[in-house]
Amino acid sequence: MSITPEHPTALDRRTVLRRAAAVGLAVPAAGLLGACATSGGEETEQVSGGTKSATNPLGIKEDAPIEVIIFNGGYGEKYATDVHEPLYKKAFPKSEVKHQATQAVSTVLQPRFAGGNPPEFVNNSGEKFLDFGALVNDGQLQDLTELWDAPSVHDPSKKVRDTVIPGIVEQGMFDTADGQRKPYVLYYVSTVYGIWYSGKLFKDNGWTAPTTWEQFTALCDQIKAKGITPYGYAGANAAYYQWNVILTQAAKIGGPDVLKNIDNLEDGAWQQDAVKQAAAAWAEIGAKYSDKSFEGLKHTDVQLRQNQGKLAFYPSGDWLENEQKKDTPAGFTYQLMPVPSLTASDKLPATAIRAAGGEGYFVSSKSKNPRGGMEYMRQMLSQEGARGFTETVGAATVVPAGSDGYQFPPGVASSQAALKAAGANVFNMLFDNWYKELDTEARTATNELMFGRINADAFAERIQKRADAIKKDTSVTKFKR
């Protein structure tokens, strides 16, 4: 997720984001962020607005500087330094753009928020990302309604919200303490999740990507006989890659409402039969076809093993190909397959897939120039900004026209083909962005399950207890979809 994911994204984030926070490393909900109001830091004095015009619809002060913080993970930082920041400078040449890249967003930014001097624009992703829900609760995020209603850079006859794929504005919405739902986060990357393999490895061995569970386990037996580890993920910092697979499986078994119930903290949501069936099936994969040493490895270590031909299947989002490009041998040919169907009675077909906006970005409401941060987003969401991102990192954005005519690398081409094949059977989950503590608990329980220390019932019970505690905690704002 790198959320990498690292993302979350996402979509962590994943993110996806969103995105891959390690246990105990990300800022917990409300706690440290809550210190912003009582830390003694002085609130930043904001610059006055500028004159609104056709080229400056948000009315930013044209010579006011902005500060941009980018998570330097699976997508790197060049898309910001070489594409988006130059676009902003071209539109507003009198403005200075200060840039910083980091792999530890919370470490860098938590003191900034506590001190009352946050940056304007943040790519909130990676192993140490800030809790979106806590940021919303603390009033730290800019309401993006005005951005979404502003005219698009590339087509002023359309609002920005009308130039992105359906559901993206809603995905970044949070319910506030006073019961209002507002957009606070931009999920920018069109992220498809699945299980990855080497096209070359499969072609050389005459293997075909399985669509059923029987085919999947039979192929794992063949792969194991070849001396290759059939399946694995990194337990040290990317356990959410695997809970994503388990919950994707659960959605196929019981339908997308399984995930909706989890997101909405419904009673017993984690103890639904579909979740337990999925957990039991994947626990068996962990026991028979994985490597226990993976629990102590980070995502890049396990991904490298796949590049070296030592691992066949690896779960991730489609940032993987770009993240591994320096270590991927020629002809490796990344390919994505959807999670196989578990039974013939599954409610969703084998082609069903999780896809969403990934990589969460926000504007700090208490920064000096939040309007400048929103304008930076508007430039990102132009066709030129989207196309530049795609050409730099090889990933699609939520601005569909930004990828017109672009030849994706093999892995992303396969994920886009899988997305098209899924048709209406595309789903998503949001609890990890809404409740950081629940994400952390799910990661811990997933490692316990996959590395043989608990069974499916205990897995479901453990996460359900944390979900119940969050639901009862009156200090935590609850979200619904």
XYZ file of C-alpha atoms in Angstrom:
481
model
C 0.000 0.000 0.000
C 2.570 1.109 0.212
C -2.481 2.696 0.503
C 0.292 2.310 -0.761
C -1.230 1.630 0.090
C 2.075 0.899 1.401
C -1.200 2.904 0.104
C -4.478 2.915 1.335
C -5.784 4.110 0.591
C -6.432 3.107 0.236
C -7.467 3.351 -1.346
C -5.337 3.131 3.094
C -4.686 3.101 1.159
C -3.907 2.234 0.936
C -4.067 3.520 0.665
C -6.721 3.099 -0.794
C -6.142 3.731 0.124
C -5.858 3.965 0.631
C -3.460 2.566 2.486
C -0.664 0.256 5.178
C -0.186 1.628 8.659
C 1.865 -0.633 10.923
C 0.528 -1.438 14.390
C 1.232 1.345 16.853
C 2.909 3.654 14.366
C 0.086 5.760 12.981
C -1.554 8.547 14.982
C -4.480 7.019 16.915
C -7.999 8.380 16.632
C -8.688 11.629 18.463
C -5.754 11.193 20.911
C -2.655 12.922 19.614
C -4.550 14.935 17.050
C -6.790 16.140 19.833
C -3.701 17.768 21.323
C -3.885 20.342 18.556
C -6.509 22.262 20.466
C -4.700 22.191 23.779
C -1.026 22.054 22.903
C -0.459 25.762 23.259
C 0.330 26.192 19.576
C -0.893 29.398 17.996
C -3.386 29.167 15.173
C -1.939 30.061 11.769
C -3.002 33.429 10.377
C -4.517 32.794 6.956
C -3.833 34.942 3.910
C -6.684 36.991 2.522
C -8.436 35.771 -0.621
C -7.883 37.098 -4.110
C -10.289 38.217 -6.785
C -12.373 35.470 -8.362
C -12.210 35.181 -12.144
C -12.557 32.650 -14.948
C -8.945 31.557 -14.416
C -9.109 31.876 -10.626
C -12.582 30.585 -9.684
C -11.591 29.785 -6.100
C -10.330 33.300 -5.551
C -6.855 32.454 -4.295
C -4.310 35.160 -3.599
C -2.073 34.738 -6.621
C 1.249 35.444 -4.883
C 0.513 33.421 -1.734
C 2.823 30.410 -1.312
C 1.649 26.845 -0.726
C 3.403 23.911 0.884
C 2.985 20.419 -0.561
C 3.747 17.214 1.384
C 3.955 14.034 -0.719
C 4.177 10.452 0.506
C 7.194 8.994 -1.272
C 5.935 5.433 -1.661
C 4.713 3.296 -4.522
C 4.022 6.292 -6.772
C 7.118 8.266 -5.782
C 7.207 12.082 -5.844
C 8.010 12.889 -9.474
C 4.352 13.225 -10.419
C 4.225 16.162 -7.990
C 7.569 17.772 -8.786
C 7.377 17.229 -12.557
C 3.641 17.540 -13.274
C 1.291 18.994 -10.665
C 3.537 21.597 -9.085
C 4.612 22.990 -12.495
C 0.932 23.188 -13.505
C 0.172 25.228 -10.407
C 3.201 27.465 -11.035
C 2.151 27.952 -14.652
C -1.311 29.069 -13.572
C -0.014 31.239 -10.717
C 3.620 32.166 -11.475
C 3.868 34.579 -8.550
C 3.229 31.801 -6.038
C 6.047 29.806 -4.446
C 5.462 26.054 -4.125
C 7.405 24.477 -1.281
C 7.798 20.706 -1.647
C 8.651 17.973 0.826
C 8.548 14.201 0.361
C 8.438 11.725 3.230
C 7.799 8.079 3.970
C 6.538 8.920 7.469
C 3.606 11.301 7.086
C 2.430 11.218 10.704
C 5.958 11.658 12.085
C 6.473 14.776 9.990
C 3.011 16.294 10.306
C 1.664 15.509 13.769
C 3.943 18.148 15.371
C 2.919 20.605 12.652
C -0.780 20.150 13.445
C -0.115 20.298 17.183
C 1.898 23.475 16.676
C -0.797 25.159 14.609
C 1.233 25.475 11.392
C 0.102 22.675 9.053
C 0.979 22.654 5.323
C -1.645 23.427 2.698
C -1.677 20.128 0.800
C -0.980 16.587 2.013
C -0.743 13.177 0.341
C -1.784 11.167 3.411
C -0.670 7.621 2.757
C 1.882 4.974 3.616
C 2.955 3.037 6.666
C 2.612 6.071 8.946
C -0.435 7.971 7.784
C -2.632 10.312 9.794
C -6.084 9.132 10.859
C -8.581 10.792 8.500
C -11.432 10.379 10.973
C -9.468 12.033 13.778
C -8.492 14.893 11.471
C -12.146 15.460 10.571
C -13.178 15.323 14.227
C -10.542 17.916 15.106
C -11.653 20.292 12.345
C -8.311 20.032 10.574
C -9.577 19.231 7.060
C -10.888 21.723 4.529
C -14.424 21.188 3.253
C -13.880 20.523 -0.482
C -17.422 21.357 -1.621
C -16.254 24.577 -3.244
C -13.546 22.717 -5.170
C -15.982 20.099 -6.486
C -18.412 22.830 -7.548
C -15.719 24.928 -9.260
C -15.354 24.878 -13.077
C -12.918 22.311 -14.411
C -9.576 23.544 -15.736
C -9.901 21.608 -19.007
C -13.640 22.161 -19.526
C -14.990 25.236 -17.696
C -18.509 24.343 -18.833
C -18.382 21.429 -16.368
C -17.934 21.376 -12.623
C -14.902 19.479 -11.342
C -17.243 16.910 -9.763
C -18.645 16.101 -13.221
C -15.230 15.193 -14.662
C -14.403 12.299 -12.286
C -15.690 8.739 -12.154
C -18.935 8.192 -10.203
C -18.652 7.789 -6.453
C -15.338 9.601 -5.948
C -16.799 12.695 -4.286
C -18.884 10.491 -2.000
C -15.944 8.268 -1.119
C -14.155 11.242 0.425
C -17.148 12.324 2.516
C -17.255 12.134 6.294
C -20.070 12.703 8.766
C -19.234 15.519 11.155
C -20.135 15.656 14.835
C -23.135 17.877 14.044
C -24.562 15.285 11.659
C -23.559 16.893 8.359
C -21.833 14.944 5.591
C -19.148 16.842 3.726
C -16.295 15.977 1.321
C -12.893 16.277 2.967
C -10.631 13.859 1.063
C -9.712 13.519 -2.603
C -9.027 9.934 -3.659
C -7.115 10.417 -6.879
C -5.862 7.095 -8.213
C -8.189 4.595 -9.855
C -7.125 1.548 -7.856
C -8.032 -2.061 -8.607
C -7.308 -4.781 -6.046
C -6.631 -8.444 -6.690
C -4.022 -11.192 -6.701
C -0.887 -10.728 -8.802
C 1.316 -13.183 -10.645
C 4.026 -13.235 -13.298
C 2.648 -13.762 -16.794
C 6.014 -15.181 -17.841
C 6.110 -17.700 -14.977
C 2.616 -18.898 -15.818
C 3.268 -19.080 -19.547
C 6.540 -20.988 -19.077
C 4.758 -23.565 -16.916
C 1.505 -23.756 -18.850
C -0.509 -22.460 -15.904
C -3.796 -20.572 -16.228
C -5.128 -18.049 -13.720
C -7.813 -19.864 -11.689
C -11.368 -18.589 -11.261
C -12.661 -21.200 -8.789
C -11.346 -22.312 -5.414
C -10.789 -25.862 -6.613
C -8.675 -24.585 -9.499
C -6.787 -22.251 -7.151
C -5.813 -24.906 -4.604
C -4.961 -27.425 -7.340
C -2.633 -24.893 -8.948
C -1.085 -24.084 -5.565
C -0.251 -27.793 -5.250
C 1.481 -27.728 -8.649
C 3.400 -24.563 -7.774
C 4.504 -26.009 -4.431
C 5.735 -29.143 -6.192
C 7.962 -26.889 -8.307
C 9.672 -25.598 -5.152
C 7.971 -22.186 -5.381
C 5.980 -20.703 -2.492
C 2.440 -20.506 -3.869
C 1.062 -17.570 -1.869
C 2.238 -14.881 0.511
C 1.986 -11.360 1.857
C 4.114 -9.284 4.239
C 3.011 -9.463 7.862
C 5.339 -6.771 9.207
C 3.590 -3.806 7.591
C 1.099 -4.980 4.948
C -1.351 -7.306 6.697
C -4.180 -5.209 5.295
C -3.300 -6.545 1.845
C -4.544 -9.867 3.171
C -7.604 -8.724 5.120
C -8.607 -7.066 1.864
C -8.520 -10.494 0.198
C -10.501 -12.112 3.019
C -13.199 -9.429 2.906
C -13.282 -9.487 -0.877
C -13.906 -13.219 -0.612
C -16.651 -12.563 1.950
C -18.337 -10.075 -0.392
C -18.333 -12.662 -3.177
C -19.862 -15.260 -0.868
C -22.534 -13.097 0.718
C -22.848 -10.050 -1.505
C -21.686 -6.445 -1.062
C -23.949 -5.852 1.951
C -21.453 -7.917 3.949
C -18.992 -5.044 3.576
C -21.631 -2.372 4.074
C -22.537 -3.936 7.424
C -18.886 -3.892 8.470
C -18.462 -0.260 7.447
C -21.622 0.731 9.328
C -20.560 -1.062 12.543
C -23.675 -3.219 12.451
C -24.012 -5.679 15.330
C -22.274 -8.958 14.505
C -21.008 -7.719 11.127
C -17.608 -9.411 11.482
C -19.284 -12.633 12.603
C -21.407 -13.020 9.485
C -21.148 -16.517 8.004
C -19.601 -15.117 4.826
C -16.718 -13.560 6.782
C -16.070 -16.741 8.737
C -16.172 -18.890 5.595
C -13.716 -16.606 3.850
C -11.399 -16.483 6.865
C -11.406 -20.268 7.189
C -10.590 -20.744 3.506
C -7.658 -18.329 3.595
C -6.364 -19.707 6.890
C -5.979 -23.005 5.053
C -4.023 -21.260 2.297
C -1.755 -19.750 4.943
C -1.204 -23.127 6.580
C -0.547 -25.126 3.379
C 0.854 -22.749 0.807
C 2.641 -19.823 2.437
C 5.892 -19.200 4.336
C 5.837 -18.383 8.053
C 8.920 -16.186 7.691
C 6.798 -13.705 5.735
C 5.217 -12.490 8.982
C 8.423 -10.624 9.845
C 8.994 -9.167 6.365
C 7.944 -5.854 4.861
C 5.993 -5.582 1.630
C 9.006 -4.798 -0.563
C 10.856 -7.884 0.737
C 8.027 -10.240 -0.210
C 7.430 -8.438 -3.501
C 11.101 -8.909 -4.357
C 10.734 -12.653 -3.806
C 7.975 -12.665 -6.378
C 10.210 -10.807 -8.829
C 12.890 -13.443 -8.200
C 10.512 -16.295 -9.061
C 10.338 -17.582 -5.478
C 6.678 -16.645 -4.901
C 3.747 -17.158 -7.266
C 0.701 -15.249 -5.939
C 0.773 -11.913 -4.100
C -2.222 -9.746 -3.074
C -2.061 -5.994 -3.707
C -3.522 -3.027 -5.510
C -2.352 -2.026 -8.968
C 0.297 0.355 -7.635
C 2.428 -2.793 -7.311
C 3.848 -2.752 -10.830
C 5.160 0.798 -10.547
C 6.467 0.245 -7.037
C 8.541 -2.750 -8.136
C 9.735 -1.477 -11.499
C 13.381 -1.173 -10.379
C 13.466 -4.810 -9.276
C 11.233 -6.385 -11.910
C 13.191 -8.460 -14.453
C 12.552 -7.994 -18.150
C 9.603 -10.046 -19.391
C 8.178 -10.653 -15.901
C 4.788 -9.286 -17.047
C 2.676 -8.461 -14.010
C -0.888 -9.768 -14.293
C -3.889 -9.383 -11.985
C -6.555 -11.966 -11.323
C -9.692 -11.446 -9.201
C -10.019 -13.410 -5.970
C -11.380 -16.854 -7.007
C -14.964 -17.847 -6.222
C -15.209 -20.039 -3.140
C -18.439 -21.932 -3.977
C -20.927 -22.279 -6.804
C -23.499 -20.517 -4.601
C -21.482 -17.303 -4.199
C -23.725 -14.266 -4.656
C -21.190 -12.432 -6.836
C -19.448 -13.902 -9.908
C -15.774 -14.770 -10.193
C -15.186 -11.540 -12.120
C -16.395 -9.349 -9.224
C -13.638 -7.131 -7.911
C -12.798 -4.425 -5.403
C -11.987 -1.076 -6.977
C -11.979 2.448 -5.620
C -10.276 5.772 -5.575
C -6.904 5.283 -3.936
C -4.265 7.603 -2.464
C -5.972 10.087 -0.185
C -5.138 13.801 -0.406
C -6.411 16.598 1.797
C -6.157 20.344 2.306
C -5.441 21.639 5.805
C -8.238 23.988 6.865
C -5.962 25.699 9.379
C -3.049 26.233 7.000
C -2.104 29.707 5.821
C -3.550 29.254 2.338
C -6.255 26.549 2.166
C -7.694 28.060 -1.023
C -4.309 27.549 -2.632
C -4.452 23.903 -1.552
C -7.850 23.492 -3.214
C -6.574 25.139 -6.396
C -3.667 22.686 -6.393
C -6.248 19.898 -6.356
C -8.127 21.558 -9.220
C -4.932 21.479 -11.303
C -4.429 17.794 -10.402
C -7.948 17.072 -11.614
C -7.389 18.642 -15.016
C -6.871 16.344 -17.990
C -3.294 17.591 -18.225
C -2.691 16.846 -14.551
C -4.271 13.411 -14.797
C -2.435 12.505 -17.993
C 0.883 13.640 -16.516
C 0.327 11.476 -13.443
C -0.523 8.457 -15.579
C 2.505 8.929 -17.824
C 4.792 9.336 -14.800
C 3.642 6.390 -12.677
C 1.709 4.192 -15.121
C -1.537 4.290 -13.126
C -4.997 5.525 -14.047
C -6.596 8.409 -12.163
C -10.217 9.172 -11.325
C -10.282 11.570 -14.301
C -11.121 9.037 -17.037
C -10.243 11.280 -19.960
C -6.741 11.715 -18.550
C -5.784 8.223 -19.750
C -7.244 8.468 -23.257
C -4.882 6.851 -25.748
C -2.298 5.938 -23.122
C -0.759 2.465 -23.325
C -0.658 1.138 -19.786
C 2.116 -1.229 -18.693
C 1.047 -4.915 -18.650
C -0.046 -5.077 -15.007
C -2.225 -1.981 -15.025
C -3.576 -2.987 -18.443
C -4.642 -6.287 -16.880
C -6.236 -4.565 -13.878
C -8.146 -2.184 -16.138
C -9.313 -5.169 -18.203
C -10.441 -6.910 -15.006
C -12.323 -3.795 -13.946
C -14.103 -3.693 -17.302
C -14.931 -7.411 -17.096
C -16.443 -6.933 -13.643
C -19.103 -4.627 -15.039
C -21.547 -3.702 -12.308
C -19.971 -6.182 -9.862
C -17.506 -3.704 -8.393
C -17.482 -3.003 -4.662
C -15.469 -1.184 -2.011
C -15.014 -0.943 1.770
C -14.350 2.124 3.899
C -14.019 1.106 7.555
C -10.211 1.304 7.501
C -10.310 4.988 6.545
C -13.080 5.748 9.037
C -11.777 3.838 12.080
C -8.014 3.521 12.326
C -8.236 1.366 15.448
C -10.419 -1.158 13.631
C -7.974 -1.334 10.752
C -5.123 -1.950 13.199
C -7.086 -4.719 14.931
C -7.930 -6.320 11.583
C -4.255 -6.357 10.622
C -3.231 -7.996 13.889
C -6.007 -10.584 13.705
C -5.160 -11.338 10.081
C -1.577 -12.212 10.964
C -2.830 -14.358 13.833
C -5.141 -16.176 11.427
C -2.835 -16.582 8.446
C 0.156 -17.699 10.502
C -1.821 -20.306 12.395
C -2.335 -18.911 15.900
C -6.140 -18.491 15.785
C -8.998 -19.963 13.768
C -11.707 -18.224 11.745
C -14.140 -17.964 14.670
C -11.523 -16.333 16.889
C -10.540 -14.004 14.043
C -14.120 -12.812 13.661
C -14.686 -12.550 17.410
C -11.520 -10.518 17.999
C -12.289 -7.881 15.369
C -15.967 -7.786 16.361
C -15.002 -6.874 19.921
C -13.011 -3.896 18.684
C -15.832 -2.835 16.373
C -18.283 -3.038 19.282
C -15.993 -0.918 21.466
C -15.738 1.752 18.767
C -19.500 1.732 18.301
C -20.018 2.329 22.050
C -17.347 5.033 22.306
C -19.227 8.315 22.366
C -16.036 10.276 21.619
C -15.753 8.687 18.153
C -17.835 10.102 15.299
C -19.678 7.299 13.493
C -19.968 7.132 9.698
C -22.564 5.475 7.494
C -22.912 4.461 3.871
